[in-house]
Structures are given as structure tokens and as C-alpha cells.
Amino acid sequence: MPIRPISPDRLVELLADRITALPGAGERWLRVAVDGAAAAGPGVLADALVEPLRLRGLPTLRVPAAGFLRPASVRLEYGRHDADAFHDLWLDDGALLREVLDPLEPGGTGRVLPSLRDPVTDRATRAPYTVLAPGGVLLLDGALLLGRWLPLELTVHLALSPAALARRTAPQERWTLPAFARYDAETVPTEAADVTVRLDDPRHPALVEPS
């Protein structure tokens, strides 16, 4: 597929424009996922989108998927460094649906829980519920989000080559690399996402254009 270089600032503006152009923007809630390994910085891009969307009249709420991991007793059942468990078990899809995505369905309450569990302490965050204003945008960021049948109006995937992913992943997290290789092979996020951005060099992103 053709690849078009784009500056980081222009990428943010383009994505903000794309979100603003979604059907029902400004009238219904929109759920947008920024998917990518931690090394690709999906949270950085989600953060960067908040102000441009606000300037376009769209209130925005960021929800990191890391706040919706299953308890350590489930995540670590097969050991601390099991890549298949990381791929299959770590994200609590049910809680994410119940507390974040389903309340933003048409006719929903708009009442969203920003986080459920602290991934470090494994304790409930006790975060208060937040009501996202009608017409607002939810920005969900994290890894391995696609292929889970999550109800989303737009998905953005930050793609890294295997070499770039290995180079930019912290040594203590490299045990997760087989999970991302499996994700690429089974889910094919570069095709599943509505927008794919090549981010081998974060200073020089590139849009993957549909062929």
C-alpha cells in the first residue's frame, strides 16, 4: 500500500479533521481507539488530539486501556512473562464495554469510568465516574485493541516494524514481542484499522494510504 510521509503536527490535525467528519460528530458520542504497542506511544497521540478536538467544539475524554486490565491473579496465571496470556487475557474487555463503551451507545447515559484497576498496585483506582457531554469524543488508547469486536467509530493503528518494535521496547518488556508478532499475523491491524500510521521513526510518521 502507498505510504505518505507526514509531519507529527499535521498528523494530529488530519486525525482531528477525520474525527470531526465522522457521521454524527457533535451530535452523538464518538468512540475512537488509538492502538499500538507502548513503544509506539498511543497515549502520546491520544493526548495530542485532546486540544485540537476541543478547538473543533468536541469535548474529549481520554481513557487508557491500561486502567482496564484483569486482576493479576488472572493476568499472571501462567507466569509473569507469558506472551500468549498477554495477548489473550490481560485486557478486561467486559469491563471496558460495561464501564466505558456501552454507556456511549445512542441512548446511553454518557457516564464513563475512566479507570478500574491500577496495573501496578493491582488495586481498584476508585476513580469517580465522569459524564461525557453529548457529542463528545472518547479517546481509548492502548495495545492489542483491534479484533476484539469493541464498538468504535474510528480506529487508528500505530505500526512498527519488528526491528523498530524490538529496538524501542524496554528490555524488561521484550517478553511481550511474540504477542505483537501474533497480533500482526492473526489480527493484521494494519488492515483492520481505519487509519494506519507507520511510526518506525516518531519524528517522521507516515500514513498508509488505501491502495
GROMACS .gro file of N, CA and C in nm, residues 64-207:
model
  432
   64PRO      N    1  -0.710   0.548   2.908
   64PRO     CA    2  -0.607   0.448   2.876
   64PRO      C    3  -0.659   0.306   2.905
   65ALA      N    4  -0.641   0.219   2.810
   65ALA     CA    5  -0.686   0.080   2.828
   65ALA      C    6  -0.612   0.012   2.943
   66ALA      N    7  -0.493   0.062   2.978
   66ALA     CA    8  -0.417   0.002   3.088
   66ALA      C    9  -0.491   0.011   3.220
   67GLY      N   10  -0.591   0.097   3.231
   67GLY     CA   11  -0.672   0.104   3.352
   67GLY      C   12  -0.780  -0.001   3.358
   68PHE      N   13  -0.785  -0.088   3.255
   68PHE     CA   14  -0.888  -0.192   3.249
   68PHE      C   15  -0.824  -0.329   3.225
   69LEU      N   16  -0.715  -0.354   3.295
   69LEU     CA   17  -0.655  -0.487   3.290
   69LEU      C   18  -0.722  -0.577   3.393
   70ARG      N   19  -0.723  -0.706   3.364
   70ARG     CA   20  -0.779  -0.801   3.459
   70ARG      C   21  -0.691  -0.809   3.583
   71PRO      N   22  -0.743  -0.863   3.693
   71PRO     CA   23  -0.661  -0.877   3.815
   71PRO      C   24  -0.536  -0.960   3.788
   72ALA      N   25  -0.433  -0.933   3.866
   72ALA     CA   26  -0.307  -1.005   3.848
   72ALA      C   27  -0.325  -1.155   3.860
   73SER      N   28  -0.420  -1.200   3.941
   73SER     CA   29  -0.441  -1.344   3.957
   73SER      C   30  -0.481  -1.409   3.825
   74VAL      N   31  -0.545  -1.333   3.737
   74VAL     CA   32  -0.582  -1.383   3.605
   74VAL      C   33  -0.470  -1.357   3.505
   75ARG      N   34  -0.417  -1.235   3.505
   75ARG     CA   35  -0.313  -1.199   3.408
   75ARG      C   36  -0.190  -1.288   3.422
   76LEU      N   37  -0.155  -1.319   3.544
   76LEU     CA   38  -0.029  -1.387   3.570
   76LEU      C   39  -0.047  -1.536   3.602
   77GLU      N   40  -0.164  -1.589   3.568
   77GLU     CA   41  -0.191  -1.730   3.599
   77GLU      C   42  -0.087  -1.822   3.537
   78TYR      N   43  -0.036  -1.786   3.420
   78TYR     CA   44   0.061  -1.871   3.350
   78TYR      C   45   0.203  -1.817   3.364
   79GLY      N   46   0.224  -1.728   3.460
   79GLY     CA   47   0.356  -1.671   3.482
   79GLY      C   48   0.360  -1.525   3.442
   80ARG      N   49   0.464  -1.457   3.486
   80ARG     CA   50   0.475  -1.313   3.462
   80ARG      C   51   0.516  -1.279   3.320
   81HIS      N   52   0.568  -1.374   3.246
   81HIS     CA   53   0.621  -1.345   3.114
   81HIS      C   54   0.563  -1.437   3.007
   82ASP      N   55   0.432  -1.461   3.014
   82ASP     CA   56   0.366  -1.546   2.916
   82ASP      C   57   0.305  -1.458   2.807
   83ALA      N   58   0.362  -1.463   2.688
   83ALA     CA   59   0.319  -1.373   2.580
   83ALA      C   60   0.177  -1.404   2.534
   84ASP      N   61   0.137  -1.531   2.534
   84ASP     CA   62   0.001  -1.564   2.493
   84ASP      C   63  -0.101  -1.510   2.592
   85ALA      N   64  -0.070  -1.518   2.721
   85ALA     CA   65  -0.161  -1.461   2.822
   85ALA      C   66  -0.170  -1.309   2.804
   86PHE      N   67  -0.059  -1.245   2.774
   86PHE     CA   68  -0.059  -1.101   2.749
   86PHE      C   69  -0.151  -1.068   2.632
   87HIS      N   70  -0.146  -1.149   2.530
   87HIS     CA   71  -0.229  -1.128   2.410
   87HIS      C   72  -0.377  -1.156   2.439
   88ASP      N   73  -0.404  -1.265   2.509
   88ASP     CA   74  -0.542  -1.314   2.522
   88ASP      C   75  -0.616  -1.267   2.646
   89LEU      N   76  -0.544  -1.251   2.758
   89LEU     CA   77  -0.612  -1.242   2.888
   89LEU      C   78  -0.599  -1.109   2.960
   90TRP      N   79  -0.500  -1.031   2.927
   90TRP     CA   80  -0.472  -0.915   3.012
   90TRP      C   81  -0.583  -0.810   3.008
   91LEU      N   82  -0.634  -0.777   2.891
   91LEU     CA   83  -0.734  -0.671   2.882
   91LEU      C   84  -0.871  -0.725   2.923
   92ASP      N   85  -0.938  -0.652   3.012
   92ASP     CA   86  -1.071  -0.690   3.057
   92ASP      C   87  -1.174  -0.628   2.962
   93ASP      N   88  -1.200  -0.699   2.852
   93ASP     CA   89  -1.293  -0.649   2.752
   93ASP      C   90  -1.430  -0.620   2.811
   94GLY      N   91  -1.476  -0.710   2.897
   94GLY     CA   92  -1.610  -0.695   2.954
   94GLY      C   93  -1.623  -0.567   3.035
   95ALA      N   94  -1.524  -0.538   3.118
   95ALA     CA   95  -1.529  -0.416   3.198
   95ALA      C   96  -1.519  -0.293   3.110
   96LEU      N   97  -1.438  -0.300   3.006
   96LEU     CA   98  -1.423  -0.187   2.914
   96LEU      C   99  -1.555  -0.158   2.843
   97LEU      N  100  -1.624  -0.264   2.803
   97LEU     CA  101  -1.755  -0.246   2.741
   97LEU      C  102  -1.855  -0.189   2.841
   98ARG      N  103  -1.861  -0.249   2.957
   98ARG     CA  104  -1.963  -0.213   3.055
   98ARG      C  105  -1.944  -0.071   3.109
   99GLU      N  106  -1.819  -0.034   3.136
   99GLU     CA  107  -1.793   0.092   3.205
   99GLU      C  108  -1.758   0.209   3.113
  100VAL      N  109  -1.720   0.178   2.989
  100VAL     CA  110  -1.670   0.286   2.901
  100VAL      C  111  -1.746   0.295   2.769
  101LEU      N  112  -1.754   0.185   2.697
  101LEU     CA  113  -1.804   0.192   2.559
  101LEU      C  114  -1.956   0.185   2.550
  102ASP      N  115  -2.018   0.093   2.622
  102ASP     CA  116  -2.163   0.078   2.613
  102ASP      C  117  -2.240   0.203   2.660
  103PRO      N  118  -2.193   0.274   2.765
  103PRO     CA  119  -2.266   0.395   2.805
  103PRO      C  120  -2.267   0.505   2.699
  104LEU      N  121  -2.184   0.490   2.595
  104LEU     CA  122  -2.177   0.590   2.489
  104LEU      C  123  -2.250   0.544   2.363
  105GLU      N  124  -2.326   0.437   2.375
  105GLU     CA  125  -2.415   0.398   2.266
  105GLU      C  126  -2.527   0.501   2.254
  106PRO      N  127  -2.589   0.513   2.135
  106PRO     CA  128  -2.705   0.601   2.125
  106PRO      C  129  -2.808   0.566   2.233
  107GLY      N  130  -2.856   0.667   2.303
  107GLY     CA  131  -2.950   0.644   2.412
  107GLY      C  132  -2.884   0.608   2.543
  108GLY      N  133  -2.749   0.605   2.546
  108GLY     CA  134  -2.678   0.571   2.668
  108GLY      C  135  -2.676   0.686   2.766
  109THR      N  136  -2.609   0.663   2.878
  109THR     CA  137  -2.606   0.763   2.985
  109THR      C  138  -2.491   0.862   2.970
  110GLY      N  139  -2.386   0.822   2.896
  110GLY     CA  140  -2.267   0.906   2.887
  110GLY      C  141  -2.181   0.901   3.012
  111ARG      N  142  -2.218   0.814   3.107
  111ARG     CA  143  -2.148   0.804   3.236
  111ARG      C  144  -2.037   0.699   3.224
  112VAL      N  145  -1.913   0.747   3.227
  112VAL     CA  146  -1.797   0.664   3.196
  112VAL      C  147  -1.705   0.655   3.317
  113LEU      N  148  -1.651   0.535   3.340
  113LEU     CA  149  -1.550   0.516   3.443
  113LEU      C  150  -1.412   0.528   3.377
  114PRO      N  151  -1.332   0.628   3.411
  114PRO     CA  152  -1.204   0.648   3.342
  114PRO      C  153  -1.101   0.539   3.368
  115SER      N  154  -1.109   0.473   3.482
  115SER     CA  155  -1.017   0.362   3.511
  115SER      C  156  -1.080   0.273   3.616
  116LEU      N  157  -1.041   0.147   3.612
  116LEU     CA  158  -1.097   0.048   3.705
  116LEU      C  159  -0.993  -0.002   3.802
  117ARG      N  160  -0.875  -0.037   3.749
  117ARG     CA  161  -0.773  -0.100   3.833
  117ARG      C  162  -0.635  -0.044   3.799
  118ASP      N  163  -0.556  -0.016   3.901
  118ASP     CA  164  -0.419   0.029   3.881
  118ASP      C  165  -0.335  -0.091   3.841
  119PRO      N  166  -0.272  -0.087   3.721
  119PRO     CA  167  -0.198  -0.205   3.676
  119PRO      C  168  -0.073  -0.234   3.759
  120VAL      N  169  -0.025  -0.136   3.833
  120VAL     CA  170   0.096  -0.155   3.914
  120VAL      C  171   0.062  -0.212   4.050
  121THR      N  172  -0.034  -0.151   4.119
  121THR     CA  173  -0.070  -0.197   4.253
  121THR      C  174  -0.172  -0.310   4.251
  122ASP      N  175  -0.242  -0.327   4.139
  122ASP     CA  176  -0.348  -0.427   4.123
  122ASP      C  177  -0.465  -0.399   4.217
  123ARG      N  178  -0.484  -0.273   4.252
  123ARG     CA  179  -0.595  -0.234   4.338
  123ARG      C  180  -0.692  -0.147   4.258
  124ALA      N  181  -0.816  -0.143   4.302
  124ALA     CA  182  -0.914  -0.055   4.239
  124ALA      C  183  -0.868   0.089   4.249
  125THR      N  184  -0.881   0.164   4.141
  125THR     CA  185  -0.838   0.304   4.144
  125THR      C  186  -0.938   0.392   4.217
  126ARG      N  187  -1.062   0.345   4.230
  126ARG     CA  188  -1.169   0.423   4.292
  126ARG      C  189  -1.189   0.556   4.220
  127ALA      N  190  -1.162   0.557   4.091
  127ALA     CA  191  -1.183   0.679   4.013
  127ALA      C  192  -1.333   0.710   4.006
  128PRO      N  193  -1.370   0.836   4.017
  128PRO     CA  194  -1.512   0.871   4.008
  128PRO      C  195  -1.560   0.862   3.864
  129TYR      N  196  -1.687   0.834   3.846
  129TYR     CA  197  -1.745   0.834   3.713
  129TYR      C  198  -1.743   0.975   3.656
  130THR      N  199  -1.731   0.983   3.524
  130THR     CA  200  -1.732   1.111   3.453
  130THR      C  201  -1.841   1.106   3.348
  131VAL      N  202  -1.917   1.212   3.336
  131VAL     CA  203  -2.018   1.220   3.232
  131VAL      C  204  -1.961   1.295   3.112
  132LEU      N  205  -1.949   1.225   3.001
  132LEU     CA  206  -1.902   1.288   2.877
  132LEU      C  207  -2.018   1.361   2.813
  133ALA      N  208  -1.999   1.489   2.785
  133ALA     CA  209  -2.107   1.570   2.730
  133ALA      C  210  -2.156   1.513   2.598
  134PRO      N  211  -2.285   1.529   2.569
  134PRO     CA  212  -2.337   1.483   2.440
  134PRO      C  213  -2.255   1.541   2.324
  135GLY      N  214  -2.226   1.457   2.227
  135GLY     CA  215  -2.143   1.499   2.115
  135GLY      C  216  -1.994   1.491   2.143
  136GLY      N  217  -1.958   1.439   2.261
  136GLY     CA  218  -1.817   1.430   2.297
  136GLY      C  219  -1.748   1.310   2.234
  137VAL      N  220  -1.615   1.311   2.246
  137VAL     CA  221  -1.531   1.206   2.187
  137VAL      C  222  -1.458   1.133   2.298
  138LEU      N  223  -1.467   1.002   2.297
  138LEU     CA  224  -1.386   0.918   2.384
  138LEU      C  225  -1.261   0.875   2.309
  139LEU      N  226  -1.145   0.899   2.367
  139LEU     CA  227  -1.018   0.852   2.310
  139LEU      C  228  -0.967   0.738   2.396
  140LEU      N  229  -0.973   0.618   2.342
  140LEU     CA  230  -0.923   0.498   2.410
  140LEU      C  231  -0.788   0.463   2.351
  141ASP      N  232  -0.685   0.455   2.435
  141ASP     CA  233  -0.552   0.424   2.382
  141ASP      C  234  -0.493   0.303   2.453
  142GLY      N  235  -0.417   0.224   2.378
  142GLY     CA  236  -0.353   0.107   2.436
  142GLY      C  237  -0.312   0.008   2.330
  143ALA      N  238  -0.266  -0.107   2.375
  143ALA     CA  239  -0.213  -0.211   2.287
  143ALA      C  240  -0.313  -0.322   2.265
  144LEU      N  241  -0.307  -0.384   2.148
  144LEU     CA  242  -0.384  -0.505   2.118
  144LEU      C  243  -0.534  -0.481   2.129
  145LEU      N  244  -0.581  -0.366   2.082
  145LEU     CA  245  -0.721  -0.330   2.097
  145LEU      C  246  -0.809  -0.378   1.982
  146LEU      N  247  -0.750  -0.405   1.867
  146LEU     CA  248  -0.831  -0.440   1.750
  146LEU      C  249  -0.861  -0.590   1.749
  147GLY      N  250  -0.963  -0.627   1.671
  147GLY     CA  251  -1.001  -0.767   1.661
  147GLY      C  252  -1.078  -0.818   1.781
  148ARG      N  253  -1.127  -0.729   1.866
  148ARG     CA  254  -1.200  -0.769   1.987
  148ARG      C  255  -1.349  -0.736   1.978
  149TRP      N  256  -1.394  -0.689   1.865
  149TRP     CA  257  -1.533  -0.654   1.844
  149TRP      C  258  -1.579  -0.543   1.937
  150LEU      N  259  -1.488  -0.453   1.969
  150LEU     CA  260  -1.525  -0.337   2.050
  150LEU      C  261  -1.599  -0.237   1.962
  151PRO      N  262  -1.708  -0.179   2.011
  151PRO     CA  263  -1.784  -0.083   1.931
  151PRO      C  264  -1.711   0.051   1.924
  152LEU      N  265  -1.654   0.081   1.809
  152LEU     CA  266  -1.573   0.201   1.790
  152LEU      C  267  -1.610   0.267   1.659
  153GLU      N  268  -1.613   0.399   1.659
  153GLU     CA  269  -1.646   0.472   1.536
  153GLU      C  270  -1.523   0.496   1.449
  154LEU      N  271  -1.403   0.495   1.509
  154LEU     CA  272  -1.280   0.512   1.432
  154LEU      C  273  -1.167   0.442   1.505
  155THR      N  274  -1.082   0.373   1.429
  155THR     CA  275  -0.967   0.307   1.488
  155THR      C  276  -0.841   0.353   1.415
  156VAL      N  277  -0.740   0.385   1.495
  156VAL     CA  278  -0.610   0.428   1.442
  156VAL      C  279  -0.506   0.330   1.495
  157HIS      N  280  -0.426   0.274   1.405
  157HIS     CA  281  -0.321   0.180   1.447
  157HIS      C  282  -0.185   0.241   1.420
  158LEU      N  283  -0.100   0.240   1.522
  158LEU     CA  284   0.037   0.287   1.510
  158LEU      C  285   0.127   0.166   1.488
  159ALA      N  286   0.177   0.154   1.367
  159ALA     CA  287   0.250   0.034   1.327
  159ALA      C  288   0.401   0.054   1.339
  160LEU      N  289   0.467  -0.047   1.392
  160LEU     CA  290   0.613  -0.051   1.398
  160LEU      C  291   0.662  -0.177   1.329
  161SER      N  292   0.772  -0.166   1.258
  161SER     CA  293   0.833  -0.286   1.204
  161SER      C  294   0.884  -0.370   1.320
  162PRO      N  295   0.900  -0.502   1.301
  162PRO     CA  296   0.952  -0.585   1.411
  162PRO      C  297   1.085  -0.533   1.466
  163ALA      N  298   1.172  -0.484   1.377
  163ALA     CA  299   1.301  -0.433   1.423
  163ALA      C  300   1.284  -0.308   1.508
  164ALA      N  301   1.196  -0.217   1.463
  164ALA     CA  302   1.173  -0.094   1.540
  164ALA      C  303   1.106  -0.124   1.673
  165LEU      N  304   1.012  -0.218   1.672
  165LEU     CA  305   0.945  -0.255   1.796
  165LEU      C  306   1.044  -0.312   1.897
  166ALA      N  307   1.130  -0.401   1.849
  166ALA     CA  308   1.230  -0.461   1.938
  166ALA      C  309   1.328  -0.356   1.990
  167ARG      N  310   1.367  -0.265   1.904
  167ARG     CA  311   1.464  -0.162   1.942
  167ARG      C  312   1.408  -0.065   2.045
  168ARG      N  313   1.278  -0.035   2.033
  168ARG     CA  314   1.219   0.069   2.119
  168ARG      C  315   1.142   0.013   2.239
  169THR      N  316   1.137  -0.119   2.251
  169THR     CA  317   1.073  -0.180   2.367
  169THR      C  318   1.175  -0.193   2.479
  170ALA      N  319   1.136  -0.153   2.599
  170ALA     CA  320   1.226  -0.161   2.713
  170ALA      C  321   1.269  -0.306   2.735
  171PRO      N  322   1.394  -0.328   2.776
  171PRO     CA  323   1.444  -0.465   2.794
  171PRO      C  324   1.353  -0.552   2.880
  172GLN      N  325   1.298  -0.495   2.986
  172GLN     CA  326   1.214  -0.574   3.077
  172GLN      C  327   1.078  -0.609   3.017
  173GLU      N  328   1.045  -0.547   2.902
  173GLU     CA  329   0.917  -0.574   2.836
  173GLU      C  330   0.932  -0.654   2.707
  174ARG      N  331   1.052  -0.696   2.674
  174ARG     CA  332   1.072  -0.765   2.545
  174ARG      C  333   1.008  -0.902   2.540
  175TRP      N  334   0.971  -0.954   2.655
  175TRP     CA  335   0.899  -1.082   2.654
  175TRP      C  336   0.763  -1.069   2.585
  176THR      N  337   0.712  -0.945   2.568
  176THR     CA  338   0.583  -0.925   2.501
  176THR      C  339   0.595  -0.929   2.349
  177LEU      N  340   0.715  -0.926   2.294
  177LEU     CA  341   0.732  -0.918   2.149
  177LEU      C  342   0.661  -1.031   2.074
  178PRO      N  343   0.665  -1.157   2.120
  178PRO     CA  344   0.589  -1.261   2.049
  178PRO      C  345   0.439  -1.234   2.044
  179ALA      N  346   0.385  -1.165   2.145
  179ALA     CA  347   0.242  -1.132   2.143
  179ALA      C  348   0.211  -1.036   2.030
  180PHE      N  349   0.300  -0.939   2.007
  180PHE     CA  350   0.277  -0.844   1.898
  180PHE      C  351   0.298  -0.910   1.761
  181ALA      N  352   0.391  -1.005   1.753
  181ALA     CA  353   0.407  -1.080   1.629
  181ALA      C  354   0.281  -1.161   1.599
  182ARG      N  355   0.223  -1.219   1.701
  182ARG     CA  356   0.098  -1.294   1.684
  182ARG      C  357  -0.016  -1.201   1.644
  183TYR      N  358  -0.023  -1.085   1.707
  183TYR     CA  359  -0.125  -0.984   1.676
  183TYR      C  360  -0.116  -0.943   1.528
  184ASP      N  361   0.006  -0.919   1.482
  184ASP     CA  362   0.025  -0.882   1.342
  184ASP      C  363  -0.020  -0.993   1.248
  185ALA      N  364   0.008  -1.118   1.286
  185ALA     CA  365  -0.024  -1.231   1.199
  185ALA      C  366  -0.173  -1.266   1.202
  186GLU      N  367  -0.236  -1.260   1.319
  186GLU     CA  368  -0.374  -1.306   1.333
  186GLU      C  369  -0.477  -1.195   1.312
  187THR      N  370  -0.452  -1.078   1.370
  187THR     CA  371  -0.548  -0.968   1.360
  187THR      C  372  -0.520  -0.880   1.239
  188VAL      N  373  -0.393  -0.874   1.198
  188VAL     CA  374  -0.349  -0.787   1.087
  188VAL      C  375  -0.401  -0.645   1.110
  189PRO      N  376  -0.354  -0.579   1.214
  189PRO     CA  377  -0.408  -0.448   1.249
  189PRO      C  378  -0.389  -0.342   1.142
  190THR      N  379  -0.288  -0.357   1.059
  190THR     CA  380  -0.268  -0.259   0.952
  190THR      C  381  -0.383  -0.260   0.852
  191GLU      N  382  -0.455  -0.372   0.844
  191GLU     CA  383  -0.573  -0.380   0.758
  191GLU      C  384  -0.702  -0.360   0.836
  192ALA      N  385  -0.701  -0.399   0.963
  192ALA     CA  386  -0.823  -0.389   1.044
  192ALA      C  387  -0.855  -0.245   1.082
  193ALA      N  388  -0.752  -0.162   1.096
  193ALA     CA  389  -0.773  -0.025   1.141
  193ALA      C  390  -0.828   0.062   1.028
  194ASP      N  391  -0.902   0.165   1.068
  194ASP     CA  392  -0.949   0.264   0.969
  194ASP      C  393  -0.834   0.349   0.920
  195VAL      N  394  -0.739   0.379   1.009
  195VAL     CA  395  -0.622   0.459   0.974
  195VAL      C  396  -0.499   0.389   1.029
  196THR      N  397  -0.398   0.371   0.944
  196THR     CA  398  -0.272   0.312   0.989
  196THR      C  399  -0.160   0.413   0.969
  197VAL      N  400  -0.079   0.428   1.073
  197VAL     CA  401   0.034   0.521   1.069
  197VAL      C  402   0.161   0.442   1.095
  198ARG      N  403   0.255   0.450   1.002
  198ARG     CA  404   0.387   0.390   1.022
  198ARG      C  405   0.468   0.483   1.110
  199LEU      N  406   0.525   0.428   1.219
  199LEU     CA  407   0.590   0.512   1.318
  199LEU      C  408   0.726   0.458   1.358
  200ASP      N  409   0.797   0.400   1.263
  200ASP     CA  410   0.929   0.348   1.295
  200ASP      C  411   1.020   0.457   1.349
  201ASP      N  412   1.007   0.578   1.294
  201ASP     CA  413   1.077   0.695   1.346
  201ASP      C  414   0.970   0.793   1.391
  202PRO      N  415   0.953   0.815   1.521
  202PRO     CA  416   0.844   0.901   1.569
  202PRO      C  417   0.853   1.044   1.517
  203ARG      N  418   0.972   1.085   1.473
  203ARG     CA  419   0.987   1.220   1.419
  203ARG      C  420   0.936   1.229   1.276
  204HIS      N  421   0.920   1.113   1.212
  204HIS     CA  422   0.881   1.110   1.071
  204HIS      C  423   0.772   1.006   1.047
  205PRO      N  424   0.651   1.030   1.097
  205PRO     CA  425   0.542   0.933   1.073
  205PRO      C  426   0.503   0.931   0.925
  206ALA      N  427   0.433   0.826   0.888
  206ALA     CA  428   0.385   0.813   0.750
  206ALA      C  429   0.248   0.746   0.751
  207LEU      N  430   0.158   0.803   0.674
  207LEU     CA  431   0.024   0.745   0.660
  207LEU      C  432   0.027   0.633   0.558
   0.00000   0.00000   0.00000
